[in-house]
Amino acid sequence: MSSQYQTISSLPHHIGETVRVRGWVAHLRSSGKVAFIVLRDGSGTLQCVVVQKVVGDAAWGTFQSLTIETSLEIDGEVRADARAPGGVEVGVTNMTVLGTSPSDYPIQPKEHGIDFLLDHRHLWLRSPRQVAIGRVRAELEQALNDFFYEREFVRVDTPILTSAIGERSGLFATEYFDEGNAYLAQTGQLYGEAAAAAFGKIYTFGPTFRAEKSKTRRHLTEFWMLEPEMAFFDSADSMRLQEEMIEYVVRRTIERCVSELALIERDVSRLESIRAPFPRIDYTDAVATLQTKGSDVKWGDDLGAEDESLLVADYDRPIFIVNYPKEAKAFYMKENPADPRTVLCSDMLAPEGYGEIIGGSQREDDYDRMVQRIKDEGLPIEAYDWYLDLRRYGTFVHSGFGLGLERLVAWVCGIPHIREAIAFPRTMYRLRP
RNA sequence: UCCCCAGUAGCUCAGUUGGUUAGAGCAUUCGACUGUUAAUCGAAGGGUCGUAGGUUCAAGUCCUACCUGGGGAGCCA
């Protein structure tokens, strides 16, 4: 097959030329002897005009056999026409069917239930809105990689199959030769800490797995997490990096995904106000504020989804909640010298009710305190022997954080549920397609 | 795991205090139309009312259990 064809998005630069395009039939309209094919190729959609007298009886017959999602090669002249959506159309001179499609294509340009759409995710993905979300996701991923590359971070890929280690263990067990069970990684952080002692500043970016039986719009069982880990950064340094990163990737997406954000009807003005610095609110102050607003939260509780929404409501940009009680957080977080009841951690809450998108902390770097915390949590100390080595051989102040990619995508796109923020979402009750 | 909601045509839904042969729009098929914008107009086909049991002269409708999915809580990113 010839490589000589144009993408639909490039056609405004080819007005007056004869071109060849390839794509899928998105829509068909006929008005007697003049007919319209709406073709999509992933780069955009194009109105193709078929006139019986121009194309002849053979091609006209081909048109009449077309169905939605037929893949098609079209030759014709590009012309500007105000009647065409987008202002550009192709006057068809010839067309060739590349792949036929039965007439029962299930996705229609109308409302569908979410159950039906998820069952047909492999086809739903072809819809313009889903393509736009996917492109925003790809832009955000690229922007994140560029942000860290420009700051001389080294990307380190950490294992997905692990022994029992991490925040909570024993999920998705799979037999691993003679070594007992392996588990799917719930975080790359502990490996990231080891790598930070090798490279200085690193990040990991890959799929992670959680098997809590979470059924909300903010949870998937498989999601992508970006986890930077920085040697010689304290908690405050880490927060400065986080707000700089969020500002960078949001601005980059506003600049480069104009048509995508317009198609999904995102209110971009809500994103334009995302500028560092972000407010920092001490957990203890947050609890006091919440109590005056009528929440029954007590000091020592983790903040619930409702509490988070109440706190964010007053701001037009993300906020940090810092220094949570030790009991509410993971064993590896460093005790706050100013208030030993708390740890040096921060959660970044996105605006508009999207909740926590980043969780980060300064790590405990003292060997004895770390051993004590592992014991206090009732974790098996043997599993952490290599992790403790990081505190034996040249321990170092270091901090890191985890960014949930799908939550970032959902917020930037303004979509209500993170299952649309990934091509093939894994939720509690869905393993296919 | 707990709380709430929903399962009727391929899809989205309506279906009255239980009452004759279960309806609409979209989609599909056929027909008309030389500029349509989710075109329009005409016609046709399309149903194990989630499953099982129960109440009743009579159940899509009421009751019970189960199944499937959705929303939320907790936990988290």
Short mmCIF file of C-alpha atoms (C1' of nucleotides) in Angstrom, two decimals:
data_model
loop_
_atom_site.label_atom_id
_atom_site.label_comp_id
_atom_site.label_asym_id
_atom_site.label_seq_id
_atom_site.Cartn_x
_atom_site.Cartn_y
_atom_site.Cartn_z
CA MET A 1 0.00 0.00 0.00
CA SER A 2 1.32 3.40 -0.98
CA SER A 3 2.46 5.74 1.73
CA GLN A 4 1.31 8.71 -0.34
CA TYR A 5 -1.67 9.98 1.59
CA GLN A 6 -2.52 12.97 3.75
CA THR A 7 -3.83 13.18 7.29
CA ILE A 8 -7.13 14.99 7.64
CA SER A 9 -5.62 17.55 10.00
CA SER A 10 -3.14 18.62 7.29
CA LEU A 11 -5.75 19.33 4.61
CA PRO A 12 -6.12 23.10 5.24
CA HIS A 13 -2.56 23.33 3.85
CA HIS A 14 -3.53 21.51 0.66
CA ILE A 15 -6.46 23.56 -0.62
CA GLY A 16 -6.73 23.28 -4.40
CA GLU A 17 -4.65 20.09 -4.50
CA THR A 18 -5.73 16.56 -5.32
CA VAL A 19 -5.07 14.34 -2.33
CA ARG A 20 -5.60 10.82 -1.06
CA VAL A 21 -6.93 10.26 2.48
CA ARG A 22 -7.56 7.08 4.42
CA GLY A 23 -9.86 6.59 7.35
CA TRP A 24 -13.10 5.19 8.69
CA VAL A 25 -16.67 6.21 7.89
CA ALA A 26 -18.01 8.12 10.88
CA HIS A 27 -21.28 9.21 9.35
CA LEU A 28 -23.25 9.06 6.10
CA ARG A 29 -25.79 11.50 4.68
CA SER A 30 -27.48 11.26 1.32
CA SER A 31 -29.62 13.72 -0.53
CA GLY A 32 -30.50 12.02 -3.75
CA LYS A 33 -27.73 12.48 -6.27
CA VAL A 34 -25.38 14.25 -3.82
CA ALA A 35 -24.06 12.46 -0.76
CA PHE A 36 -21.73 13.14 2.14
CA ILE A 37 -19.26 10.87 3.88
CA VAL A 38 -17.85 12.04 7.20
CA LEU A 39 -14.46 10.37 7.41
CA ARG A 40 -12.30 10.16 10.52
CA ASP A 41 -8.65 9.14 10.58
CA GLY A 42 -7.62 9.86 14.15
CA SER A 43 -6.23 13.27 13.27
CA GLY A 44 -9.64 14.76 12.62
CA THR A 45 -12.88 14.42 10.69
CA LEU A 46 -13.53 15.38 7.10
CA GLN A 47 -16.64 15.94 5.01
CA CYS A 48 -16.27 14.18 1.65
CA VAL A 49 -18.77 15.12 -1.05
CA VAL A 50 -19.87 12.45 -3.52
CA VAL A 51 -21.78 13.61 -6.63
CA GLN A 52 -23.18 10.84 -8.80
CA LYS A 53 -22.47 12.63 -12.10
CA VAL A 54 -18.84 13.25 -11.05
CA VAL A 55 -17.86 9.86 -9.71
CA GLY A 56 -19.79 7.70 -12.16
CA ASP A 57 -22.07 4.75 -11.56
CA ALA A 58 -19.42 2.36 -10.22
CA ALA A 59 -18.27 4.65 -7.42
CA TRP A 60 -21.85 5.70 -6.75
CA GLY A 61 -22.68 2.04 -6.24
CA THR A 62 -19.76 1.78 -3.86
CA PHE A 63 -21.12 4.70 -1.87
CA GLN A 64 -24.51 3.05 -1.54
CA SER A 65 -22.91 -0.03 -0.03
CA LEU A 66 -21.01 1.94 2.61
CA THR A 67 -21.71 1.40 6.29
CA ILE A 68 -20.53 3.13 9.46
CA GLU A 69 -16.88 2.26 10.29
CA THR A 70 -16.02 0.96 6.82
CA SER A 71 -12.35 1.77 6.25
CA LEU A 72 -11.91 3.71 3.07
CA GLU A 73 -9.41 5.32 0.74
CA ILE A 74 -10.64 8.49 -0.94
CA ASP A 75 -9.11 10.53 -3.77
CA GLY A 76 -10.34 14.02 -4.45
CA GLU A 77 -9.75 17.73 -4.52
CA VAL A 78 -9.43 19.75 -1.33
CA ARG A 79 -11.53 22.90 -1.33
CA ALA A 80 -12.58 25.54 1.13
CA ASP A 81 -16.34 25.60 1.62
CA ALA A 82 -18.25 27.41 4.32
CA ARG A 83 -20.88 24.66 4.31
CA ALA A 84 -18.35 22.05 5.45
CA PRO A 85 -17.75 21.55 9.17
CA GLY A 86 -14.27 22.91 9.71
CA GLY A 87 -14.43 24.92 6.48
CA VAL A 88 -12.61 22.36 4.32
CA GLU A 89 -13.99 19.44 2.35
CA VAL A 90 -12.92 16.98 -0.33
CA GLY A 91 -14.77 16.55 -3.60
CA VAL A 92 -14.52 12.81 -4.20
CA THR A 93 -13.26 11.58 -7.57
CA ASN A 94 -12.58 7.99 -6.58
CA MET A 95 -12.95 5.74 -3.55
CA THR A 96 -11.79 2.27 -2.57
CA VAL A 97 -13.16 0.19 0.27
CA LEU A 98 -10.26 -1.10 2.36
CA GLY A 99 -12.30 -2.99 4.95
CA THR A 100 -16.05 -3.52 5.12
CA SER A 101 -18.06 -3.20 8.33
CA PRO A 102 -21.34 -4.96 9.17
CA SER A 103 -24.35 -2.71 9.63
CA ASP A 104 -24.65 -3.48 13.36
CA TYR A 105 -21.86 -1.21 14.66
CA PRO A 106 -23.03 -0.68 18.23
CA ILE A 107 -21.80 2.82 19.11
CA GLN A 108 -24.17 5.56 17.95
CA PRO A 109 -23.89 9.36 18.08
CA LYS A 110 -26.26 9.51 21.06
CA GLU A 111 -26.36 8.85 24.78
CA HIS A 112 -25.35 5.40 25.91
CA GLY A 113 -25.25 3.86 29.36
CA ILE A 114 -21.85 3.46 30.99
CA ASP A 115 -22.21 -0.33 31.29
CA PHE A 116 -22.75 -0.65 27.54
CA LEU A 117 -19.91 1.74 26.73
CA LEU A 118 -17.43 -0.06 28.98
CA ASP A 119 -18.40 -3.41 27.46
CA HIS A 120 -17.55 -1.86 24.07
CA ARG A 121 -14.53 0.14 25.18
CA HIS A 122 -12.48 -1.16 22.22
CA LEU A 123 -14.97 0.54 19.87
CA TRP A 124 -15.95 3.45 22.16
CA LEU A 125 -12.30 4.50 21.94
CA ARG A 126 -12.92 5.58 18.33
CA SER A 127 -15.36 8.33 19.40
CA PRO A 128 -14.09 11.91 18.96
CA ARG A 129 -14.40 12.70 22.65
CA GLN A 130 -12.42 9.62 23.66
CA VAL A 131 -9.75 10.40 21.08
CA ALA A 132 -9.47 13.94 22.48
CA ILE A 133 -9.08 12.69 26.06
CA GLY A 134 -6.45 10.20 24.91
CA ARG A 135 -4.50 12.95 23.21
CA VAL A 136 -4.59 15.14 26.32
CA ARG A 137 -3.32 12.19 28.32
CA ALA A 138 -0.46 11.65 25.87
CA GLU A 139 0.41 15.36 26.00
CA LEU A 140 0.45 15.32 29.80
CA GLU A 141 2.71 12.26 29.82
CA GLN A 142 5.08 13.87 27.35
CA ALA A 143 5.07 17.15 29.29
CA LEU A 144 5.87 15.31 32.52
CA ASN A 145 8.76 13.49 30.89
CA ASP A 146 10.05 16.75 29.39
CA PHE A 147 9.75 18.57 32.72
CA PHE A 148 11.96 16.06 34.48
CA TYR A 149 14.36 15.66 31.57
CA GLU A 150 14.93 19.42 31.51
CA ARG A 151 15.76 19.28 35.23
CA GLU A 152 18.25 16.43 34.78
CA PHE A 153 16.21 13.76 36.49
CA VAL A 154 16.96 10.19 35.42
CA ARG A 155 13.98 8.00 34.58
CA VAL A 156 14.31 4.65 36.31
CA ASP A 157 11.94 1.80 35.53
CA THR A 158 11.13 -0.22 38.63
CA PRO A 159 9.76 -3.76 38.78
CA ILE A 160 6.10 -4.62 38.47
CA LEU A 161 6.57 -8.08 39.98
CA THR A 162 7.73 -7.72 43.57
CA SER A 163 8.01 -9.70 46.77
CA ALA A 164 5.77 -8.66 49.65
CA ILE A 165 6.84 -5.10 50.23
CA GLY A 166 5.29 -1.67 50.02
CA GLU A 167 2.45 0.02 51.77
CA ARG A 168 0.31 -3.06 52.01
CA SER A 169 1.18 -6.44 50.64
CA GLY A 170 -0.31 -9.60 49.30
CA LEU A 171 -2.42 -8.38 46.38
CA PHE A 172 -2.79 -10.15 43.04
CA ALA A 173 -0.54 -13.00 44.13
CA THR A 174 0.98 -15.06 41.37
CA GLU A 175 3.16 -18.13 41.65
CA TYR A 176 6.80 -17.26 41.12
CA PHE A 177 8.97 -20.35 40.44
CA ASP A 178 10.46 -21.58 43.73
CA GLU A 179 10.33 -18.16 45.42
CA GLY A 180 6.78 -18.39 46.67
CA ASN A 181 4.36 -15.67 45.62
CA ALA A 182 5.06 -12.55 43.65
CA TYR A 183 2.76 -9.53 43.86
CA LEU A 184 1.96 -6.70 41.51
CA ALA A 185 3.65 -3.46 42.53
CA GLN A 186 1.58 -0.97 44.49
CA THR A 187 4.33 1.61 44.32
CA GLY A 188 7.80 1.95 42.88
CA GLN A 189 8.83 4.25 45.70
CA LEU A 190 11.08 1.99 47.73
CA TYR A 191 13.02 1.13 44.58
CA GLY A 192 12.99 4.81 43.69
CA GLU A 193 14.67 5.63 46.99
CA ALA A 194 17.41 3.10 46.22
CA ALA A 195 17.86 4.64 42.76
CA ALA A 196 17.98 8.18 44.17
CA ALA A 197 21.10 7.16 46.08
CA ALA A 198 22.62 6.14 42.75
CA PHE A 199 21.50 8.96 40.44
CA GLY A 200 20.57 11.82 42.78
CA LYS A 201 17.25 12.80 41.25
CA ILE A 202 15.08 10.17 39.61
CA TYR A 203 11.51 9.40 38.70
CA THR A 204 9.61 6.25 37.96
CA PHE A 205 6.57 6.16 35.71
CA GLY A 206 4.52 3.08 35.17
CA PRO A 207 1.49 1.02 36.05
CA THR A 208 0.71 0.31 39.69
CA PHE A 209 -1.95 -1.85 41.24
CA ARG A 210 -4.34 -1.54 44.14
CA ALA A 211 -6.87 -4.16 45.09
CA GLU A 212 -8.82 -2.30 47.73
CA LYS A 213 -12.42 -2.81 46.85
CA SER A 214 -12.81 0.78 45.83
CA LYS A 215 -15.83 1.68 43.78
CA THR A 216 -15.66 5.41 43.24
CA ARG A 217 -15.02 7.82 40.41
CA ARG A 218 -11.46 8.31 41.65
CA HIS A 219 -10.25 4.71 41.78
CA LEU A 220 -8.96 2.07 39.38
CA THR A 221 -7.32 -1.22 40.24
CA GLU A 222 -4.58 -0.50 37.68
CA PHE A 223 -3.38 3.06 37.27
CA TRP A 224 -0.29 4.93 36.13
CA MET A 225 1.79 6.66 38.73
CA LEU A 226 4.71 9.02 38.36
CA GLU A 227 7.00 8.90 41.38
CA PRO A 228 9.96 11.27 41.63
CA GLU A 229 12.49 10.77 44.41
CA MET A 230 15.05 13.47 45.17
CA ALA A 231 18.23 13.10 47.22
CA PHE A 232 18.93 16.04 49.53
CA PHE A 233 15.41 17.49 49.09
CA ASP A 234 13.41 18.17 52.21
CA SER A 235 9.62 18.26 52.27
CA ALA A 236 9.49 21.98 51.39
CA ASP A 237 11.83 21.49 48.40
CA SER A 238 9.59 18.69 47.20
CA MET A 239 6.46 20.85 47.36
CA ARG A 240 8.14 23.59 45.34
CA LEU A 241 8.97 21.01 42.68
CA GLN A 242 5.42 19.68 42.70
CA GLU A 243 3.73 23.03 42.12
CA GLU A 244 6.25 23.93 39.43
CA MET A 245 5.54 20.61 37.72
CA ILE A 246 1.75 20.99 37.82
CA GLU A 247 1.94 24.55 36.48
CA TYR A 248 4.28 23.38 33.70
CA VAL A 249 2.17 20.47 32.48
CA VAL A 250 -1.16 22.32 32.73
CA ARG A 251 0.16 25.30 30.74
CA ARG A 252 1.71 23.00 28.17
CA THR A 253 -1.61 21.22 27.70
CA ILE A 254 -3.55 24.48 27.36
CA GLU A 255 -1.10 25.54 24.64
CA ARG A 256 -0.93 22.33 22.65
CA CYS A 257 -4.35 20.73 23.12
CA VAL A 258 -6.57 23.68 22.18
CA SER A 259 -8.89 21.71 19.88
CA GLU A 260 -9.05 18.68 22.18
CA LEU A 261 -10.03 20.77 25.22
CA ALA A 262 -12.59 22.61 23.09
CA LEU A 263 -14.09 19.34 21.85
CA ILE A 264 -14.56 18.02 25.37
CA GLU A 265 -15.92 21.45 26.36
CA ARG A 266 -13.41 22.08 29.11
CA ASP A 267 -13.63 25.52 30.72
CA VAL A 268 -10.00 26.48 30.06
CA SER A 269 -10.22 29.60 32.23
CA ARG A 270 -10.26 27.25 35.22
CA LEU A 271 -6.88 25.92 34.10
CA GLU A 272 -5.35 29.28 33.27
CA SER A 273 -5.41 30.25 36.94
CA ILE A 274 -3.14 27.35 37.87
CA ARG A 275 0.00 29.23 38.89
CA ALA A 276 2.54 28.45 41.60
CA PRO A 277 2.81 28.94 44.50
CA PHE A 278 -0.09 26.85 45.81
CA PRO A 279 -1.42 27.47 49.32
CA ARG A 280 -0.04 25.26 52.10
CA ILE A 281 -2.44 24.41 54.86
CA ASP A 282 -1.30 22.63 57.98
CA TYR A 283 -3.38 19.55 58.77
CA THR A 284 -4.05 20.80 62.28
CA ASP A 285 -5.34 24.14 60.93
CA ALA A 286 -7.38 22.30 58.30
CA VAL A 287 -9.14 20.27 61.00
CA ALA A 288 -9.94 23.46 62.93
CA THR A 289 -11.30 25.12 59.78
CA LEU A 290 -13.40 22.08 58.93
CA GLN A 291 -14.89 22.02 62.42
CA THR A 292 -16.03 25.63 62.05
CA LYS A 293 -17.62 24.61 58.74
CA GLY A 294 -19.62 21.92 60.48
CA SER A 295 -17.54 18.80 59.79
CA ASP A 296 -17.34 16.28 62.62
CA VAL A 297 -13.71 15.44 61.78
CA LYS A 298 -11.43 15.00 64.81
CA TRP A 299 -7.69 15.57 65.08
CA GLY A 300 -6.07 12.28 64.14
CA ASP A 301 -8.61 11.28 61.49
CA ASP A 302 -7.63 11.15 57.87
CA LEU A 303 -9.58 13.67 55.81
CA GLY A 304 -12.56 12.25 53.94
CA ALA A 305 -13.64 13.14 50.43
CA GLU A 306 -16.21 15.61 51.73
CA ASP A 307 -13.65 17.31 53.97
CA GLU A 308 -11.27 17.69 51.03
CA SER A 309 -13.98 19.30 48.90
CA LEU A 310 -14.79 21.78 51.69
CA LEU A 311 -11.14 22.82 51.95
CA VAL A 312 -10.55 23.19 48.21
CA ALA A 313 -13.75 25.15 47.60
CA ASP A 314 -12.14 28.45 48.63
CA TYR A 315 -9.30 28.27 46.08
CA ASP A 316 -8.86 28.55 42.32
CA ARG A 317 -5.73 26.37 42.27
CA PRO A 318 -4.53 23.19 43.95
CA ILE A 319 -3.69 23.29 47.64
CA PHE A 320 -1.27 21.35 49.83
CA ILE A 321 -2.41 19.84 53.10
CA VAL A 322 0.78 19.28 55.09
CA ASN A 323 1.93 17.36 58.16
CA TYR A 324 -0.72 14.75 58.87
CA PRO A 325 -0.82 12.71 62.08
CA LYS A 326 1.62 9.82 62.07
CA GLU A 327 -1.16 7.25 62.53
CA ALA A 328 -2.91 8.31 59.35
CA LYS A 329 0.15 7.90 57.15
CA ALA A 330 2.68 5.31 55.94
CA PHE A 331 5.59 3.99 57.99
CA TYR A 332 8.36 5.50 55.84
CA MET A 333 7.42 9.15 56.41
CA LYS A 334 9.75 11.27 58.54
CA GLU A 335 8.62 12.51 61.91
CA ASN A 336 8.03 16.27 62.10
CA PRO A 337 10.63 17.71 64.53
CA ALA A 338 8.33 20.65 65.30
CA ASP A 339 5.42 18.38 66.25
CA PRO A 340 6.32 14.70 66.75
CA ARG A 341 2.64 13.70 66.58
CA THR A 342 2.85 14.44 62.86
CA VAL A 343 4.99 13.53 59.85
CA LEU A 344 6.59 15.66 57.10
CA CYS A 345 4.13 14.92 54.34
CA SER A 346 1.90 16.73 51.91
CA ASP A 347 -1.17 15.87 49.85
CA MET A 348 -1.98 18.02 46.84
CA LEU A 349 -5.70 18.43 46.31
CA ALA A 350 -6.89 19.47 42.86
CA PRO A 351 -9.56 22.15 42.43
CA GLU A 352 -13.16 21.53 41.38
CA GLY A 353 -13.58 18.56 43.68
CA TYR A 354 -11.10 16.25 41.95
CA GLY A 355 -9.44 15.42 45.25
CA GLU A 356 -5.97 14.15 45.94
CA ILE A 357 -3.75 14.02 42.88
CA ILE A 358 -0.38 13.87 44.66
CA GLY A 359 0.76 12.33 47.91
CA GLY A 360 4.31 13.03 49.03
CA SER A 361 6.64 13.08 51.99
CA GLN A 362 10.11 13.46 53.30
CA ARG A 363 11.37 9.95 54.04
CA GLU A 364 12.58 8.70 57.38
CA ASP A 365 16.36 8.58 57.00
CA ASP A 366 17.32 7.37 60.49
CA TYR A 367 17.98 3.64 60.68
CA ASP A 368 16.75 3.08 64.25
CA ARG A 369 13.60 5.16 63.87
CA MET A 370 12.76 3.34 60.65
CA VAL A 371 13.16 -0.06 62.33
CA GLN A 372 10.89 1.12 65.12
CA ARG A 373 8.23 2.36 62.69
CA ILE A 374 8.25 -0.96 60.80
CA LYS A 375 7.81 -2.83 64.07
CA ASP A 376 5.09 -0.44 65.27
CA GLU A 377 3.14 -1.04 62.08
CA GLY A 378 3.44 -4.80 62.55
CA LEU A 379 5.24 -5.24 59.23
CA PRO A 380 7.64 -8.16 58.68
CA ILE A 381 11.08 -6.66 59.23
CA GLU A 382 12.82 -9.35 57.10
CA ALA A 383 11.10 -8.09 53.97
CA TYR A 384 12.69 -4.68 54.44
CA ASP A 385 16.33 -5.71 54.86
CA TRP A 386 17.44 -4.20 51.55
CA TYR A 387 15.38 -1.06 52.15
CA LEU A 388 17.03 -0.58 55.55
CA ASP A 389 20.44 -0.84 53.86
CA LEU A 390 19.69 2.56 52.33
CA ARG A 391 19.82 3.95 55.89
CA ARG A 392 22.99 2.03 56.75
CA TYR A 393 25.19 2.96 53.81
CA GLY A 394 25.34 6.73 53.66
CA THR A 395 21.84 7.73 54.68
CA PHE A 396 20.60 11.00 53.20
CA VAL A 397 17.78 13.45 53.53
CA HIS A 398 15.39 12.71 50.68
CA SER A 399 11.82 13.30 49.60
CA GLY A 400 9.49 12.13 46.90
CA PHE A 401 5.90 12.00 45.81
CA GLY A 402 3.44 10.05 43.73
CA LEU A 403 1.23 11.58 41.06
CA GLY A 404 -1.83 9.66 39.88
CA LEU A 405 -1.87 10.16 36.11
CA GLU A 406 -5.54 9.32 35.55
CA ARG A 407 -6.61 11.77 38.26
CA LEU A 408 -4.50 14.46 36.63
CA VAL A 409 -6.00 13.69 33.22
CA ALA A 410 -9.55 13.67 34.64
CA TRP A 411 -9.03 17.04 36.29
CA VAL A 412 -7.37 18.70 33.29
CA CYS A 413 -10.10 17.36 30.99
CA GLY A 414 -12.87 18.12 33.46
CA ILE A 415 -14.37 14.63 33.10
CA PRO A 416 -16.41 13.21 35.95
CA HIS A 417 -14.87 9.73 36.22
CA ILE A 418 -11.27 8.57 35.82
CA ARG A 419 -12.26 5.47 33.87
CA GLU A 420 -12.34 7.63 30.71
CA ALA A 421 -8.81 8.85 31.43
CA ILE A 422 -7.18 5.56 30.42
CA ALA A 423 -7.68 3.53 27.25
CA PHE A 424 -8.67 0.29 28.93
CA PRO A 425 -9.68 0.92 32.54
CA ARG A 426 -9.38 -1.87 35.08
CA THR A 427 -12.03 -1.64 37.76
CA MET A 428 -13.16 -4.10 40.38
CA TYR A 429 -15.71 -5.79 38.16
CA ARG A 430 -14.14 -5.35 34.74
CA LEU A 431 -11.27 -7.27 33.23
CA ARG A 432 -12.31 -7.04 29.60
CA PRO A 433 -12.02 -5.77 26.95
"C1'" U B 1 -17.41 -5.07 53.34
"C1'" C B 2 -21.59 -1.49 54.15
"C1'" C B 3 -25.57 1.97 52.26
"C1'" C B 4 -28.52 3.60 47.97
"C1'" C B 5 -30.29 2.97 42.77
"C1'" A B 6 -31.30 0.38 38.20
"C1'" G B 7 -32.20 -4.05 34.89
"C1'" U B 8 -38.48 -3.69 29.28
"C1'" A B 9 -36.40 -4.10 21.23
"C1'" G B 10 -29.37 -3.47 18.96
"C1'" C B 11 -29.21 1.58 21.98
"C1'" U B 12 -31.83 5.42 25.26
"C1'" C B 13 -36.25 5.16 27.67
"C1'" A B 14 -42.02 5.29 28.61
"C1'" G B 15 -45.45 1.72 30.42
"C1'" U B 16 -51.23 4.96 35.13
"C1'" U B 17 -54.51 2.43 41.52
"C1'" G B 18 -52.20 -5.03 38.90
"C1'" G B 19 -56.63 -5.67 33.70
"C1'" U B 20 -57.43 -6.85 26.14
"C1'" U B 21 -52.61 -8.00 21.30
"C1'" A B 22 -46.06 -4.27 25.73
"C1'" G B 23 -45.03 1.42 23.08
"C1'" A B 24 -41.79 5.78 21.37
"C1'" G B 25 -37.23 7.91 19.55
"C1'" C B 26 -32.61 6.48 17.58
"C1'" A B 27 -30.17 2.48 14.88
"C1'" U B 28 -31.04 -1.30 10.88
"C1'" U B 29 -33.48 -2.72 5.98
"C1'" C B 30 -36.36 -0.89 1.68
"C1'" G B 31 -38.19 3.55 -0.97
"C1'" A B 32 -38.05 9.29 -2.21
"C1'" C B 33 -34.84 13.57 -2.61
"C1'" U B 34 -28.57 17.43 -6.46
"C1'" G B 35 -25.59 20.78 -0.43
"C1'" U B 36 -26.38 17.66 3.83
"C1'" U B 37 -24.58 19.28 9.02
"C1'" A B 38 -26.82 13.69 14.70
"C1'" A B 39 -30.41 15.91 7.15
"C1'" U B 40 -35.58 15.26 6.08
"C1'" C B 41 -40.02 12.36 4.49
"C1'" G B 42 -42.63 7.34 3.81
"C1'" A B 43 -42.71 2.03 5.00
"C1'" A B 44 -41.00 -2.54 7.31
"C1'" G B 45 -38.62 -5.99 10.51
"C1'" G B 46 -37.16 -6.26 15.58
"C1'" G B 47 -39.35 -8.49 22.76
"C1'" U B 48 -37.88 -15.31 27.27
"C1'" C B 49 -40.05 -7.37 30.37
"C1'" G B 50 -32.32 -9.85 34.41
"C1'" U B 51 -33.16 -15.19 36.78
"C1'" A B 52 -36.01 -18.36 40.02
"C1'" G B 53 -39.98 -18.79 43.17
"C1'" G B 54 -44.49 -16.66 45.46
"C1'" U B 55 -49.39 -13.71 45.99
"C1'" U B 56 -53.71 -13.17 42.61
"C1'" C B 57 -59.30 -14.73 38.52
"C1'" A B 58 -55.21 -11.80 36.26
"C1'" A B 59 -48.12 -9.68 37.20
"C1'" G B 60 -43.64 -5.69 33.00
"C1'" U B 61 -46.33 -3.68 37.45
"C1'" C B 62 -46.90 -6.45 44.19
"C1'" C B 63 -43.57 -9.82 47.62
"C1'" U B 64 -38.89 -12.86 48.53
"C1'" A B 65 -34.19 -14.58 47.11
"C1'" C B 66 -30.39 -14.51 43.74
"C1'" C B 67 -27.54 -12.50 39.47
"C1'" U B 68 -25.53 -8.29 36.83
"C1'" G B 69 -24.21 -3.32 36.66
"C1'" G B 70 -24.08 1.75 38.48
"C1'" G B 71 -23.54 5.68 42.47
"C1'" G B 72 -21.46 6.57 47.26
"C1'" A B 73 -18.59 5.35 51.99
"C1'" G B 74 -14.02 3.52 53.88
"C1'" C B 75 -8.80 3.38 51.78
"C1'" C B 76 -5.85 5.79 48.62
"C1'" A B 77 -2.91 8.36 43.71
#
